[in-house]
Tab-separated table of N, CA, C and O in Angstrom:
chain	number	residue	atom	x	y	z
A	1	UNK	N	13.093	10.303	-0.529
A	1	UNK	CA	12.052	11.160	-1.081
A	1	UNK	C	12.137	12.504	-0.348
A	1	UNK	O	12.142	12.535	0.879
A	2	UNK	N	12.198	13.574	-1.116
A	2	UNK	CA	12.262	14.877	-0.460
A	2	UNK	C	10.872	15.267	0.064
A	2	UNK	O	9.853	14.725	-0.363
A	3	UNK	N	10.866	16.196	0.985
A	3	UNK	CA	9.614	16.548	1.680
A	3	UNK	C	8.571	17.160	0.752
A	3	UNK	O	7.374	16.923	0.910
A	4	UNK	N	9.001	17.926	-0.231
A	4	UNK	CA	8.047	18.524	-1.174
A	4	UNK	C	7.334	17.428	-1.971
A	4	UNK	O	6.112	17.463	-2.137
A	5	UNK	N	8.072	16.440	-2.438
A	5	UNK	CA	7.461	15.333	-3.182
A	5	UNK	C	6.595	14.485	-2.243
A	5	UNK	O	5.508	14.040	-2.626
A	6	UNK	N	7.049	14.292	-1.013
A	6	UNK	CA	6.249	13.545	-0.032
A	6	UNK	C	4.905	14.242	0.195
A	6	UNK	O	3.859	13.584	0.254
A	7	UNK	N	4.918	15.563	0.290
A	7	UNK	CA	3.662	16.310	0.450
A	7	UNK	C	2.750	16.127	-0.768
A	7	UNK	O	1.539	15.971	-0.627
A	8	UNK	N	3.344	16.134	-1.959
A	8	UNK	CA	2.561	15.906	-3.173
A	8	UNK	C	1.924	14.507	-3.132
A	8	UNK	O	0.758	14.328	-3.503
A	9	UNK	N	2.666	13.526	-2.650
A	9	UNK	CA	2.148	12.158	-2.561
A	9	UNK	C	1.011	12.065	-1.541
A	9	UNK	O	-0.010	11.409	-1.798
A	10	UNK	N	1.156	12.735	-0.414
A	10	UNK	CA	0.083	12.752	0.597
A	10	UNK	C	-1.187	13.372	0.014
A	10	UNK	O	-2.285	12.867	0.204
A	11	UNK	N	-1.022	14.502	-0.684
A	11	UNK	CA	-2.170	15.174	-1.296
A	11	UNK	C	-2.810	14.314	-2.383
A	11	UNK	O	-4.033	14.257	-2.498
A	12	UNK	N	-1.993	13.634	-3.168
A	12	UNK	CA	-2.524	12.762	-4.222
A	12	UNK	C	-3.367	11.648	-3.620
A	12	UNK	O	-4.459	11.349	-4.118
A	13	UNK	N	-2.883	11.031	-2.564
A	13	UNK	CA	-3.648	9.968	-1.908
A	13	UNK	C	-4.984	10.506	-1.420
A	13	UNK	O	-6.037	9.918	-1.699
A	14	UNK	N	-4.971	11.614	-0.720
A	14	UNK	CA	-6.210	12.186	-0.177
A	14	UNK	C	-7.180	12.554	-1.300
A	14	UNK	O	-8.378	12.237	-1.227
A	15	UNK	N	-6.681	13.193	-2.336
A	15	UNK	CA	-7.529	13.627	-3.452
A	15	UNK	C	-8.115	12.428	-4.206
A	15	UNK	O	-9.319	12.386	-4.475
A	16	UNK	N	-7.290	11.446	-4.522
A	16	UNK	CA	-7.759	10.293	-5.289
A	16	UNK	C	-8.733	9.437	-4.482
A	16	UNK	O	-9.732	8.950	-5.021
A	17	UNK	N	-8.457	9.268	-3.205
A	17	UNK	CA	-9.391	8.499	-2.382
A	17	UNK	C	-10.723	9.220	-2.250
A	17	UNK	O	-11.782	8.593	-2.349
A	18	UNK	N	-10.688	10.518	-2.026
A	18	UNK	CA	-11.932	11.288	-1.901
A	18	UNK	C	-12.758	11.197	-3.178
A	18	UNK	O	-13.979	10.994	-3.131
A	19	UNK	N	-12.102	11.340	-4.325
A	19	UNK	CA	-12.806	11.246	-5.600
A	19	UNK	C	-13.407	9.849	-5.778
A	19	UNK	O	-14.571	9.706	-6.163
A	20	UNK	N	-12.636	8.827	-5.485
A	20	UNK	CA	-13.120	7.459	-5.639
A	20	UNK	C	-14.274	7.165	-4.686
A	20	UNK	O	-15.275	6.557	-5.081
A	21	UNK	N	-14.161	7.590	-3.452
A	21	UNK	CA	-15.252	7.399	-2.486
A	21	UNK	C	-16.532	8.053	-2.984
A	21	UNK	O	-17.616	7.475	-2.917
A	22	UNK	N	-16.409	9.260	-3.509
A	22	UNK	CA	-17.563	10.002	-4.019
A	22	UNK	C	-18.187	9.316	-5.224
A	22	UNK	O	-19.412	9.222	-5.338
A	23	UNK	N	-17.348	8.834	-6.123
A	23	UNK	CA	-17.838	8.237	-7.365
A	23	UNK	C	-18.394	6.826	-7.193
A	23	UNK	O	-19.090	6.329	-8.064
A	24	UNK	N	-18.078	6.170	-6.077
A	24	UNK	CA	-18.465	4.765	-5.910
A	24	UNK	C	-19.363	4.531	-4.684
A	24	UNK	O	-19.473	3.397	-4.221
A	25	UNK	N	-19.974	5.613	-4.188
A	25	UNK	CA	-20.818	5.494	-3.001
A	25	UNK	C	-20.047	4.813	-1.860
A	25	UNK	O	-20.449	3.782	-1.338
A	26	UNK	N	-18.941	5.432	-1.503
A	26	UNK	CA	-18.075	4.944	-0.419
A	26	UNK	C	-17.567	3.525	-0.657
A	26	UNK	O	-17.560	2.685	0.238
A	27	UNK	N	-17.130	3.274	-1.883
A	27	UNK	CA	-16.544	1.988	-2.265
A	27	UNK	C	-17.528	0.837	-2.066
A	27	UNK	O	-17.187	-0.262	-1.638
A	28	UNK	N	-18.774	1.105	-2.443
A	28	UNK	CA	-19.840	0.127	-2.320
A	28	UNK	C	-19.510	-1.171	-3.074
A	28	UNK	O	-19.954	-2.253	-2.689
A	29	UNK	N	-18.742	-1.064	-4.141
A	29	UNK	CA	-18.413	-2.211	-4.989
A	29	UNK	C	-17.392	-3.171	-4.375
A	29	UNK	O	-17.179	-4.262	-4.885
A	30	UNK	N	-16.764	-2.775	-3.275
A	30	UNK	CA	-15.675	-3.557	-2.697
A	30	UNK	C	-16.222	-4.552	-1.669
A	30	UNK	O	-16.985	-4.182	-0.772
A	31	UNK	N	-15.829	-5.804	-1.807
A	31	UNK	CA	-16.140	-6.831	-0.813
A	31	UNK	C	-15.123	-6.667	0.315
A	31	UNK	O	-14.022	-7.226	0.275
A	32	UNK	N	-15.478	-5.883	1.297
A	32	UNK	CA	-14.527	-5.521	2.356
A	32	UNK	C	-14.072	-6.717	3.172
A	32	UNK	O	-12.924	-6.790	3.589
A	33	UNK	N	-14.969	-7.659	3.406
A	33	UNK	CA	-14.578	-8.861	4.140
A	33	UNK	C	-13.480	-9.616	3.412
A	33	UNK	O	-12.493	-10.041	4.023
A	34	UNK	N	-13.645	-9.758	2.102
A	34	UNK	CA	-12.631	-10.454	1.298
A	34	UNK	C	-11.330	-9.662	1.263
A	34	UNK	O	-10.242	-10.235	1.373
A	35	UNK	N	-11.439	-8.354	1.126
A	35	UNK	CA	-10.237	-7.512	1.112
A	35	UNK	C	-9.475	-7.664	2.421
A	35	UNK	O	-8.253	-7.832	2.415
A	36	UNK	N	-10.181	-7.644	3.554
A	36	UNK	CA	-9.498	-7.777	4.843
A	36	UNK	C	-8.846	-9.150	4.982
A	36	UNK	O	-7.733	-9.255	5.507
A	37	UNK	N	-9.494	-10.183	4.489
A	37	UNK	CA	-8.882	-11.524	4.516
A	37	UNK	C	-7.633	-11.552	3.639
A	37	UNK	O	-6.603	-12.129	4.034
A	38	UNK	N	-7.721	-10.927	2.469
A	38	UNK	CA	-6.583	-10.917	1.552
A	38	UNK	C	-5.417	-10.099	2.101
A	38	UNK	O	-4.258	-10.496	1.968
A	39	UNK	N	-5.712	-8.945	2.732
A	39	UNK	CA	-4.639	-8.155	3.365
A	39	UNK	C	-3.983	-8.998	4.462
A	39	UNK	O	-2.756	-9.044	4.560
A	40	UNK	N	-4.801	-9.640	5.301
A	40	UNK	CA	-4.279	-10.416	6.416
A	40	UNK	C	-3.338	-11.516	5.922
A	40	UNK	O	-2.221	-11.664	6.425
A	41	UNK	N	-3.772	-12.270	4.943
A	41	UNK	CA	-2.940	-13.336	4.386
A	41	UNK	C	-1.644	-12.771	3.808
A	41	UNK	O	-0.545	-13.288	4.061
A	42	UNK	N	-1.755	-11.706	3.048
A	42	UNK	CA	-0.583	-11.086	2.440
A	42	UNK	C	0.395	-10.589	3.500
A	42	UNK	O	1.604	-10.834	3.408
A	43	UNK	N	-0.100	-9.887	4.503
A	43	UNK	CA	0.787	-9.354	5.538
A	43	UNK	C	1.460	-10.470	6.319
A	43	UNK	O	2.621	-10.349	6.725
A	44	UNK	N	0.769	-11.579	6.523
A	44	UNK	CA	1.393	-12.730	7.187
A	44	UNK	C	2.505	-13.310	6.316
A	44	UNK	O	3.563	-13.696	6.827
A	45	UNK	N	2.283	-13.355	5.010
A	45	UNK	CA	3.324	-13.851	4.101
A	45	UNK	C	4.539	-12.931	4.099
A	45	UNK	O	5.681	-13.400	4.117
A	46	UNK	N	4.303	-11.635	4.070
A	46	UNK	CA	5.424	-10.682	4.091
A	46	UNK	C	6.171	-10.802	5.412
A	46	UNK	O	7.402	-10.870	5.435
A	47	UNK	N	5.446	-10.852	6.522
A	47	UNK	CA	6.077	-10.934	7.838
A	47	UNK	C	6.955	-12.175	7.959
A	47	UNK	O	8.043	-12.126	8.548
A	48	UNK	N	6.506	-13.284	7.395
A	48	UNK	CA	7.262	-14.527	7.473
A	48	UNK	C	8.579	-14.454	6.696
A	48	UNK	O	9.523	-15.179	6.998
A	49	UNK	N	8.663	-13.560	5.726
A	49	UNK	CA	9.858	-13.474	4.875
A	49	UNK	C	10.684	-12.219	5.158
A	49	UNK	O	11.769	-12.065	4.608
A	50	UNK	N	10.179	-11.366	6.000
A	50	UNK	CA	10.785	-10.053	6.201
A	50	UNK	C	12.209	-10.119	6.746
A	50	UNK	O	13.079	-9.400	6.286
A	51	UNK	N	12.472	-10.993	7.716
A	51	UNK	CA	13.786	-11.010	8.364
A	51	UNK	C	14.914	-11.503	7.463
A	51	UNK	O	16.076	-11.188	7.703
A	52	UNK	N	14.582	-12.278	6.438
A	52	UNK	CA	15.643	-12.810	5.582
A	52	UNK	C	15.525	-12.312	4.141
A	52	UNK	O	16.000	-12.967	3.214
A	53	UNK	N	14.893	-11.167	3.970
A	53	UNK	CA	14.692	-10.616	2.631
A	53	UNK	C	15.000	-9.126	2.615
A	53	UNK	O	15.084	-8.488	3.663
A	54	UNK	N	15.118	-8.615	1.396
A	54	UNK	CA	15.265	-7.177	1.179
A	54	UNK	C	14.037	-6.703	0.415
A	54	UNK	O	13.441	-7.464	-0.345
A	55	UNK	N	13.655	-5.440	0.586
A	55	UNK	CA	12.444	-4.934	-0.083
A	55	UNK	C	12.431	-5.106	-1.598
A	55	UNK	O	11.376	-5.265	-2.195
A	56	UNK	N	13.592	-5.105	-2.234
A	56	UNK	CA	13.656	-5.227	-3.680
A	56	UNK	C	13.774	-6.649	-4.199
A	56	UNK	O	13.782	-6.866	-5.415
A	57	UNK	N	13.881	-7.628	-3.303
A	57	UNK	CA	13.988	-9.022	-3.746
A	57	UNK	C	12.777	-9.390	-4.597
A	57	UNK	O	11.657	-8.974	-4.295
A	58	UNK	N	13.004	-10.176	-5.644
A	58	UNK	CA	11.895	-10.536	-6.538
A	58	UNK	C	10.696	-11.149	-5.819
A	58	UNK	O	9.544	-10.816	-6.133
A	59	UNK	N	10.925	-12.028	-4.846
A	59	UNK	CA	9.788	-12.643	-4.149
A	59	UNK	C	9.021	-11.622	-3.308
A	59	UNK	O	7.815	-11.739	-3.164
A	60	UNK	N	9.703	-10.617	-2.809
A	60	UNK	CA	9.021	-9.551	-2.061
A	60	UNK	C	8.262	-8.654	-3.032
A	60	UNK	O	7.118	-8.274	-2.781
A	61	UNK	N	8.864	-8.339	-4.162
A	61	UNK	CA	8.170	-7.513	-5.145
A	61	UNK	C	6.935	-8.224	-5.690
A	61	UNK	O	5.935	-7.581	-6.000
A	62	UNK	N	6.968	-9.554	-5.776
A	62	UNK	CA	5.756	-10.302	-6.158
A	62	UNK	C	4.655	-10.085	-5.130
A	62	UNK	O	3.489	-9.900	-5.479
A	63	UNK	N	5.028	-10.085	-3.843
A	63	UNK	CA	4.045	-9.840	-2.789
A	63	UNK	C	3.526	-8.406	-2.847
A	63	UNK	O	2.334	-8.158	-2.641
A	64	UNK	N	4.399	-7.464	-3.148
A	64	UNK	CA	3.976	-6.061	-3.241
A	64	UNK	C	3.061	-5.855	-4.444
A	64	UNK	O	2.123	-5.065	-4.382
A	65	UNK	N	3.284	-6.586	-5.511
A	65	UNK	CA	2.347	-6.520	-6.642
A	65	UNK	C	0.953	-6.966	-6.196
A	65	UNK	O	-0.052	-6.379	-6.593
A	66	UNK	N	0.898	-7.988	-5.352
A	66	UNK	CA	-0.394	-8.406	-4.799
A	66	UNK	C	-0.987	-7.307	-3.929
A	66	UNK	O	-2.190	-7.063	-3.959
A	67	UNK	N	-0.149	-6.622	-3.153
A	67	UNK	CA	-0.600	-5.503	-2.329
A	67	UNK	C	-1.237	-4.441	-3.221
A	67	UNK	O	-2.334	-3.949	-2.941
A	68	UNK	N	-0.555	-4.100	-4.295
A	68	UNK	CA	-1.060	-3.104	-5.233
A	68	UNK	C	-2.383	-3.568	-5.851
A	68	UNK	O	-3.331	-2.785	-5.966
A	69	UNK	N	-2.464	-4.830	-6.220
A	69	UNK	CA	-3.693	-5.362	-6.828
A	69	UNK	C	-4.871	-5.299	-5.847
A	69	UNK	O	-5.996	-5.003	-6.251
A	70	UNK	N	-4.614	-5.552	-4.585
A	70	UNK	CA	-5.683	-5.438	-3.588
A	70	UNK	C	-6.106	-3.979	-3.461
A	70	UNK	O	-7.302	-3.671	-3.427
A	71	UNK	N	-5.150	-3.077	-3.413
A	71	UNK	CA	-5.472	-1.643	-3.341
A	71	UNK	C	-6.316	-1.218	-4.541
A	71	UNK	O	-7.230	-0.401	-4.414
A	72	UNK	N	-6.040	-1.821	-5.696
A	72	UNK	CA	-6.763	-1.460	-6.921
A	72	UNK	C	-8.212	-1.938	-6.911
A	72	UNK	O	-8.988	-1.530	-7.786
A	73	UNK	N	-8.599	-2.738	-5.968
A	73	UNK	CA	-10.012	-3.108	-5.866
A	73	UNK	C	-10.852	-1.889	-5.483
A	73	UNK	O	-12.039	-1.840	-5.770
A	74	UNK	N	-10.229	-0.932	-4.829
A	74	UNK	CA	-10.914	0.303	-4.450
A	74	UNK	C	-10.894	1.279	-5.621
A	74	UNK	O	-11.913	1.820	-6.012
A	75	UNK	N	-9.700	1.527	-6.166
A	75	UNK	CA	-9.478	2.377	-7.339
A	75	UNK	C	-8.024	2.186	-7.732
A	75	UNK	O	-7.211	1.729	-6.929
A	76	UNK	N	-7.681	2.538	-8.965
A	76	UNK	CA	-6.286	2.425	-9.406
A	76	UNK	C	-5.574	3.736	-9.097
A	76	UNK	O	-5.883	4.766	-9.693
A	77	UNK	N	-4.639	3.691	-8.146
A	77	UNK	CA	-3.959	4.932	-7.762
A	77	UNK	C	-2.879	5.328	-8.758
A	77	UNK	O	-2.379	4.502	-9.520
A	78	UNK	N	-2.529	6.590	-8.716
A	78	UNK	CA	-1.333	7.047	-9.407
A	78	UNK	C	-0.132	6.586	-8.582
A	78	UNK	O	-0.265	6.169	-7.422
A	79	UNK	N	1.016	6.687	-9.177
A	79	UNK	CA	2.258	6.361	-8.464
A	79	UNK	C	2.357	7.201	-7.188
A	79	UNK	O	2.699	6.691	-6.119
A	80	UNK	N	2.016	8.489	-7.294
A	80	UNK	CA	2.127	9.379	-6.127
A	80	UNK	C	1.161	8.966	-5.019
A	80	UNK	O	1.513	9.006	-3.835
A	81	UNK	N	-0.048	8.580	-5.370
A	81	UNK	CA	-1.003	8.161	-4.347
A	81	UNK	C	-0.546	6.874	-3.675
A	81	UNK	O	-0.727	6.693	-2.461
A	82	UNK	N	0.053	5.967	-4.443
A	82	UNK	CA	0.552	4.721	-3.855
A	82	UNK	C	1.698	5.021	-2.887
A	82	UNK	O	1.763	4.446	-1.796
A	83	UNK	N	2.561	5.939	-3.260
A	83	UNK	CA	3.613	6.366	-2.334
A	83	UNK	C	3.006	7.058	-1.118
A	83	UNK	O	3.491	6.895	0.008
A	84	UNK	N	1.923	7.812	-1.347
A	84	UNK	CA	1.215	8.435	-0.235
A	84	UNK	C	0.659	7.396	0.728
A	84	UNK	O	0.613	7.611	1.940
A	85	UNK	N	0.240	6.255	0.195
A	85	UNK	CA	-0.251	5.169	1.039
A	85	UNK	C	0.874	4.643	1.937
A	85	UNK	O	0.663	4.391	3.128
A	86	UNK	N	2.067	4.491	1.382
A	86	UNK	CA	3.213	4.061	2.189
A	86	UNK	C	3.496	5.073	3.298
A	86	UNK	O	3.778	4.695	4.442
A	87	UNK	N	3.394	6.355	2.973
A	87	UNK	CA	3.593	7.393	3.987
A	87	UNK	C	2.507	7.331	5.050
A	87	UNK	O	2.783	7.492	6.243
A	88	UNK	N	1.269	7.093	4.632
A	88	UNK	CA	0.164	6.976	5.584
A	88	UNK	C	0.423	5.843	6.571
A	88	UNK	O	0.220	5.997	7.776
A	89	UNK	N	0.869	4.703	6.075
A	89	UNK	CA	1.162	3.572	6.956
A	89	UNK	C	2.186	3.958	8.022
A	89	UNK	O	2.097	3.515	9.156
A	90	UNK	N	3.155	4.783	7.648
A	90	UNK	CA	4.217	5.176	8.574
A	90	UNK	C	3.798	6.308	9.512
A	90	UNK	O	4.220	6.342	10.670
A	91	UNK	N	2.952	7.212	9.033
A	91	UNK	CA	2.679	8.441	9.787
A	91	UNK	C	1.397	8.400	10.613
A	91	UNK	O	1.271	9.150	11.577
A	92	UNK	N	0.449	7.559	10.238
A	92	UNK	CA	-0.807	7.464	10.959
A	92	UNK	C	-0.649	6.394	12.049
A	92	UNK	O	-0.400	5.221	11.738
A	93	UNK	N	-0.775	6.800	13.318
A	93	UNK	CA	-0.490	5.884	14.425
A	93	UNK	C	-1.304	4.587	14.360
A	93	UNK	O	-0.732	3.499	14.498
A	94	UNK	N	-2.633	4.630	14.144
A	94	UNK	CA	-3.374	3.368	14.063
A	94	UNK	C	-2.932	2.486	12.882
A	94	UNK	O	-2.854	1.259	13.018
A	95	UNK	N	-2.619	3.092	11.744
A	95	UNK	CA	-2.157	2.311	10.595
A	95	UNK	C	-0.791	1.690	10.886
A	95	UNK	O	-0.539	0.523	10.557
A	96	UNK	N	0.074	2.468	11.502
A	96	UNK	CA	1.410	1.963	11.853
A	96	UNK	C	1.276	0.795	12.830
A	96	UNK	O	1.904	-0.254	12.656
A	97	UNK	N	0.445	0.970	13.834
A	97	UNK	CA	0.251	-0.084	14.838
A	97	UNK	C	-0.332	-1.346	14.194
A	97	UNK	O	0.122	-2.463	14.469
A	98	UNK	N	-1.328	-1.169	13.329
A	98	UNK	CA	-1.937	-2.310	12.651
A	98	UNK	C	-0.891	-3.079	11.845
A	98	UNK	O	-0.750	-4.294	11.983
A	99	UNK	N	-0.165	-2.390	10.987
A	99	UNK	CA	0.802	-3.069	10.127
A	99	UNK	C	1.945	-3.684	10.939
A	99	UNK	O	2.363	-4.809	10.667
A	100	UNK	N	2.427	-2.968	11.931
A	100	UNK	CA	3.520	-3.500	12.740
A	100	UNK	C	3.071	-4.610	13.687
A	100	UNK	O	3.908	-5.291	14.275
A	101	UNK	N	1.759	-4.830	13.805
A	101	UNK	CA	1.292	-5.968	14.607
A	101	UNK	C	1.664	-7.288	13.928
A	101	UNK	O	1.758	-8.323	14.580
A	102	UNK	N	1.908	-7.255	12.634
A	102	UNK	CA	2.334	-8.454	11.907
A	102	UNK	C	3.828	-8.724	12.106
A	102	UNK	O	4.269	-9.856	12.095
A	103	UNK	N	4.590	-7.652	12.243
A	103	UNK	CA	6.039	-7.721	12.443
A	103	UNK	C	6.486	-6.315	12.826
A	103	UNK	O	6.047	-5.348	12.198
A	104	UNK	N	7.349	-6.182	13.829
A	104	UNK	CA	7.750	-4.828	14.261
A	104	UNK	C	8.395	-3.974	13.175
A	104	UNK	O	8.379	-2.748	13.270
A	105	UNK	N	8.919	-4.581	12.143
A	105	UNK	CA	9.542	-3.821	11.062
A	105	UNK	C	8.695	-3.730	9.807
A	105	UNK	O	9.186	-3.293	8.758
A	106	UNK	N	7.423	-4.118	9.896
A	106	UNK	CA	6.576	-4.194	8.699
A	106	UNK	C	6.427	-2.849	7.987
A	106	UNK	O	6.584	-2.777	6.771
A	107	UNK	N	6.120	-1.794	8.714
A	107	UNK	CA	5.849	-0.506	8.065
A	107	UNK	C	7.066	-0.012	7.295
A	107	UNK	O	6.949	0.385	6.138
A	108	UNK	N	8.208	-0.064	7.910
A	108	UNK	CA	9.412	0.418	7.240
A	108	UNK	C	9.736	-0.456	6.024
A	108	UNK	O	10.006	0.049	4.930
A	109	UNK	N	9.685	-1.767	6.202
A	109	UNK	CA	9.999	-2.697	5.122
A	109	UNK	C	9.000	-2.565	3.973
A	109	UNK	O	9.384	-2.440	2.808
A	110	UNK	N	7.708	-2.601	4.293
A	110	UNK	CA	6.682	-2.504	3.272
A	110	UNK	C	6.762	-1.167	2.547
A	110	UNK	O	6.614	-1.097	1.323
A	111	UNK	N	7.015	-0.093	3.286
A	111	UNK	CA	7.153	1.226	2.663
A	111	UNK	C	8.273	1.252	1.640
A	111	UNK	O	8.109	1.776	0.534
A	112	UNK	N	9.411	0.670	1.986
A	112	UNK	CA	10.527	0.608	1.037
A	112	UNK	C	10.171	-0.247	-0.172
A	112	UNK	O	10.482	0.103	-1.307
A	113	UNK	N	9.502	-1.370	0.065
A	113	UNK	CA	9.109	-2.253	-1.032
A	113	UNK	C	8.090	-1.560	-1.944
A	113	UNK	O	8.144	-1.709	-3.169
A	114	UNK	N	7.177	-0.796	-1.354
A	114	UNK	CA	6.193	-0.060	-2.145
A	114	UNK	C	6.876	1.013	-2.993
A	114	UNK	O	6.497	1.251	-4.141
A	115	UNK	N	7.896	1.669	-2.442
A	115	UNK	CA	8.640	2.681	-3.207
A	115	UNK	C	9.324	2.041	-4.412
A	115	UNK	O	9.307	2.599	-5.513
A	116	UNK	N	9.901	0.878	-4.222
A	116	UNK	CA	10.556	0.176	-5.329
A	116	UNK	C	9.520	-0.182	-6.387
A	116	UNK	O	9.742	0.021	-7.587
A	117	UNK	N	8.384	-0.690	-5.944
A	117	UNK	CA	7.313	-1.029	-6.891
A	117	UNK	C	6.889	0.220	-7.663
A	117	UNK	O	6.713	0.165	-8.886
A	118	UNK	N	6.734	1.327	-6.972
A	118	UNK	CA	6.310	2.572	-7.631
A	118	UNK	C	7.348	3.041	-8.641
A	118	UNK	O	6.996	3.523	-9.722
A	119	UNK	N	8.614	2.891	-8.319
A	119	UNK	CA	9.665	3.298	-9.249
A	119	UNK	C	9.639	2.470	-10.530
A	119	UNK	O	9.997	2.954	-11.597
A	120	UNK	N	9.174	1.226	-10.430
A	120	UNK	CA	9.060	0.385	-11.621
A	120	UNK	C	7.916	0.851	-12.514
A	120	UNK	O	7.915	0.556	-13.707
A	121	UNK	N	6.937	1.546	-11.909
A	121	UNK	CA	5.917	2.250	-12.669
A	121	UNK	C	4.904	1.422	-13.440
A	121	UNK	O	4.366	1.900	-14.415
A	122	UNK	N	4.617	0.211	-13.027
A	122	UNK	CA	3.655	-0.603	-13.775
A	122	UNK	C	2.304	-0.643	-13.097
A	122	UNK	O	2.194	-0.809	-11.888
A	123	UNK	N	1.253	-0.452	-13.903
A	123	UNK	CA	-0.118	-0.596	-13.431
A	123	UNK	C	-0.769	0.641	-12.860
A	123	UNK	O	-1.930	0.604	-12.491
A	124	UNK	N	-0.044	1.727	-12.766
A	124	UNK	CA	-0.570	2.929	-12.133
A	124	UNK	C	-1.472	3.716	-13.061
A	124	UNK	O	-1.302	3.707	-14.276
A	125	UNK	N	-2.415	4.429	-12.451
A	125	UNK	CA	-3.242	5.378	-13.173
A	125	UNK	C	-2.367	6.560	-13.570
A	125	UNK	O	-1.349	6.812	-12.952
A	126	UNK	N	-2.786	7.288	-14.574
A	126	UNK	CA	-1.986	8.473	-14.959
A	126	UNK	C	-2.721	9.742	-14.666
A	126	UNK	O	-3.830	9.789	-14.306
């Protein structure tokens, strides 16, 4: 991804999240406890398969579809915002530390898997 497109993705994530937060009273509709349990379970499943899988493997893409579905509990992102989320995981130190606590290669692997999912283009807002 070139830097200009990466910047567009970062801006899309920030803009879409801000709009969604404003429109939903800070995501009042989201059961955050359930979301955190679902993220935890999902990340443990990805971590368990990470060393013997590739980001584009069908079983990994099934897990990434679940990742996308959990993200959609907040709002349905555009492809660019979803890519921005992958960048956030890599660039924000607390997010990187959190995700890599499941596996030292989680952020890089998940980011690549998210990019593949985004390229397939299913389920995104327009």
